[in-house]
mmCIF file of C-alpha atoms in Angstrom:
data_model
loop_
_atom_site.group_PDB
_atom_site.id
_atom_site.type_symbol
_atom_site.label_atom_id
_atom_site.label_comp_id
_atom_site.label_asym_id
_atom_site.label_seq_id
_atom_site.Cartn_x
_atom_site.Cartn_y
_atom_site.Cartn_z
ATOM 1 C CA UNK A 15 -0.070 -0.024 0.019
ATOM 2 C CA UNK A 16 1.222 3.398 -0.863
ATOM 3 C CA UNK A 17 -0.046 6.754 0.644
ATOM 4 C CA UNK A 18 0.319 10.087 -1.459
ATOM 5 C CA UNK A 19 -0.102 13.438 0.225
ATOM 6 C CA UNK A 20 -3.027 15.133 -1.580
ATOM 7 C CA UNK A 21 -3.431 18.207 0.729
ATOM 8 C CA UNK A 22 -2.478 19.849 3.936
ATOM 9 C CA UNK A 23 -5.638 21.472 5.753
ATOM 10 C CA UNK A 24 -5.542 24.420 8.032
ATOM 11 C CA UNK A 25 -8.431 25.253 10.256
ATOM 12 C CA UNK A 26 -9.324 29.020 10.425
ATOM 13 C CA UNK A 27 -12.278 31.200 11.213
ATOM 14 C CA UNK A 28 -11.853 32.809 7.453
ATOM 15 C CA UNK A 29 -10.890 30.316 4.963
ATOM 16 C CA UNK A 30 -11.119 32.588 2.000
ATOM 17 C CA UNK A 31 -8.867 35.409 3.476
ATOM 18 C CA UNK A 32 -6.031 32.842 4.917
ATOM 19 C CA UNK A 33 -6.257 30.995 1.688
ATOM 20 C CA UNK A 34 -5.871 34.018 -0.253
ATOM 21 C CA UNK A 35 -2.842 35.100 1.884
ATOM 22 C CA UNK A 36 -1.175 31.716 1.332
ATOM 23 C CA UNK A 37 -1.939 31.608 -2.436
ATOM 24 C CA UNK A 38 -0.269 34.998 -2.818
ATOM 25 C CA UNK A 39 2.800 34.117 -0.596
ATOM 26 C CA UNK A 40 3.361 30.797 -2.652
ATOM 27 C CA UNK A 41 2.883 32.364 -6.028
ATOM 28 C CA UNK A 42 -0.291 30.193 -6.419
ATOM 29 C CA UNK A 43 -3.924 30.543 -6.911
ATOM 30 C CA UNK A 44 -7.234 29.649 -5.326
ATOM 31 C CA UNK A 45 -8.316 26.527 -7.116
ATOM 32 C CA UNK A 46 -11.843 26.196 -5.426
ATOM 33 C CA UNK A 47 -13.400 28.604 -2.829
ATOM 34 C CA UNK A 48 -16.501 26.363 -2.105
ATOM 35 C CA UNK A 49 -18.485 29.634 -0.789
ATOM 36 C CA UNK A 50 -15.628 30.247 1.672
ATOM 37 C CA UNK A 51 -16.176 27.032 3.918
ATOM 38 C CA UNK A 52 -13.280 25.108 2.299
ATOM 39 C CA UNK A 53 -10.640 26.711 0.157
ATOM 40 C CA UNK A 54 -8.317 24.832 -2.084
ATOM 41 C CA UNK A 55 -4.709 26.511 -2.940
ATOM 42 C CA UNK A 56 -2.567 25.159 -5.587
ATOM 43 C CA UNK A 57 1.102 26.452 -5.920
ATOM 44 C CA UNK A 58 3.405 25.995 -9.013
ATOM 45 C CA UNK A 59 5.791 23.148 -8.565
ATOM 46 C CA UNK A 60 3.949 21.744 -5.709
ATOM 47 C CA UNK A 61 2.149 18.498 -6.560
ATOM 48 C CA UNK A 62 0.165 18.611 -3.155
ATOM 49 C CA UNK A 63 -2.566 21.297 -2.185
ATOM 50 C CA UNK A 64 -3.276 23.385 0.610
ATOM 51 C CA UNK A 65 -6.657 23.565 2.202
ATOM 52 C CA UNK A 66 -8.228 25.951 4.365
ATOM 53 C CA UNK A 67 -11.482 24.960 6.417
ATOM 54 C CA UNK A 68 -13.556 27.441 7.936
ATOM 55 C CA UNK A 69 -14.327 26.504 11.606
ATOM 56 C CA UNK A 70 -16.012 28.483 14.383
ATOM 57 C CA UNK A 71 -13.150 27.900 16.853
ATOM 58 C CA UNK A 72 -9.902 26.421 15.841
ATOM 59 C CA UNK A 73 -8.436 23.779 18.110
ATOM 60 C CA UNK A 74 -6.643 25.663 20.991
ATOM 61 C CA UNK A 75 -3.032 25.182 21.730
ATOM 62 C CA UNK A 76 -0.147 24.903 19.459
ATOM 63 C CA UNK A 77 -0.986 23.579 15.891
ATOM 64 C CA UNK A 78 -0.327 19.932 15.656
ATOM 65 C CA UNK A 79 1.144 20.227 12.226
ATOM 66 C CA UNK A 80 3.191 23.093 10.493
ATOM 67 C CA UNK A 81 4.407 23.773 7.014
ATOM 68 C CA UNK A 82 8.171 23.616 6.259
ATOM 69 C CA UNK A 83 9.018 26.002 3.471
ATOM 70 C CA UNK A 84 12.491 26.439 1.764
ATOM 71 C CA UNK A 85 13.963 29.477 0.013
ATOM 72 C CA UNK A 86 17.248 30.574 -1.682
ATOM 73 C CA UNK A 87 17.475 33.763 0.540
ATOM 74 C CA UNK A 88 15.930 33.189 3.798
ATOM 75 C CA UNK A 89 16.438 36.737 5.134
ATOM 76 C CA UNK A 90 14.857 38.337 2.012
ATOM 77 C CA UNK A 91 11.734 35.910 2.298
ATOM 78 C CA UNK A 92 11.424 36.412 5.986
ATOM 79 C CA UNK A 93 11.303 40.095 5.300
ATOM 80 C CA UNK A 94 8.915 39.789 2.577
ATOM 81 C CA UNK A 95 6.392 37.481 4.606
ATOM 82 C CA UNK A 96 6.704 39.923 7.629
ATOM 83 C CA UNK A 97 5.618 42.848 5.224
ATOM 84 C CA UNK A 98 2.713 40.675 3.920
ATOM 85 C CA UNK A 99 1.352 40.240 7.569
ATOM 86 C CA UNK A 100 3.397 37.270 9.003
ATOM 87 C CA UNK A 101 5.260 37.415 12.164
ATOM 88 C CA UNK A 102 8.704 36.352 12.906
ATOM 89 C CA UNK A 103 8.562 33.934 15.964
ATOM 90 C CA UNK A 104 12.253 32.599 16.520
ATOM 91 C CA UNK A 105 15.229 31.847 14.613
ATOM 92 C CA UNK A 106 16.854 28.351 15.290
ATOM 93 C CA UNK A 107 20.121 26.735 14.244
ATOM 94 C CA UNK A 108 21.276 22.997 14.603
ATOM 95 C CA UNK A 109 24.781 22.680 13.462
ATOM 96 C CA UNK A 110 25.039 24.238 9.884
ATOM 97 C CA UNK A 111 21.224 24.217 9.400
ATOM 98 C CA UNK A 112 19.139 27.122 10.299
ATOM 99 C CA UNK A 113 15.416 27.928 9.975
ATOM 100 C CA UNK A 114 12.977 30.677 11.012
ATOM 101 C CA UNK A 115 9.570 29.939 12.709
ATOM 102 C CA UNK A 116 6.872 32.294 11.759
ATOM 103 C CA UNK A 117 3.285 32.700 12.012
ATOM 104 C CA UNK A 118 0.615 33.570 9.544
ATOM 105 C CA UNK A 119 -2.003 36.178 10.069
ATOM 106 C CA UNK A 120 -4.014 33.583 11.974
ATOM 107 C CA UNK A 121 -1.241 32.448 14.234
ATOM 108 C CA UNK A 122 -0.392 29.228 12.476
ATOM 109 C CA UNK A 123 3.327 28.524 12.676
ATOM 110 C CA UNK A 124 5.443 27.764 9.717
ATOM 111 C CA UNK A 125 9.210 27.395 9.132
ATOM 112 C CA UNK A 126 11.291 28.763 6.343
ATOM 113 C CA UNK A 127 14.913 27.308 5.841
ATOM 114 C CA UNK A 128 17.562 27.507 3.122
ATOM 115 C CA UNK A 129 16.975 25.598 -0.156
ATOM 116 C CA UNK A 130 19.331 22.719 -0.638
ATOM 117 C CA UNK A 131 21.258 22.821 -3.845
#
């Protein structure tokens, strides 16, 4: 049996707004908006989709899953994301590897690391 990742889904009080924000950040587009209750975002070069599901109250506490993103210039990408409404939470290093933890406009954490290669 083989599993393939089809979508990563995030709960949010405003699926259309957060889906639009992520589409813009990834250079993608909203593929389906389902009247704002479930938004699907497709991004170029990514076989999986991002889903944003409207919920009255997202699960409390730290999110149980997050996005790991890569960029050629982490500092420039972090600055661009901050200008777009994200918040820098912390910078981390482990040996030669470094990444920045950020929060999107709804407070969902995601990481930005240097592209390999």
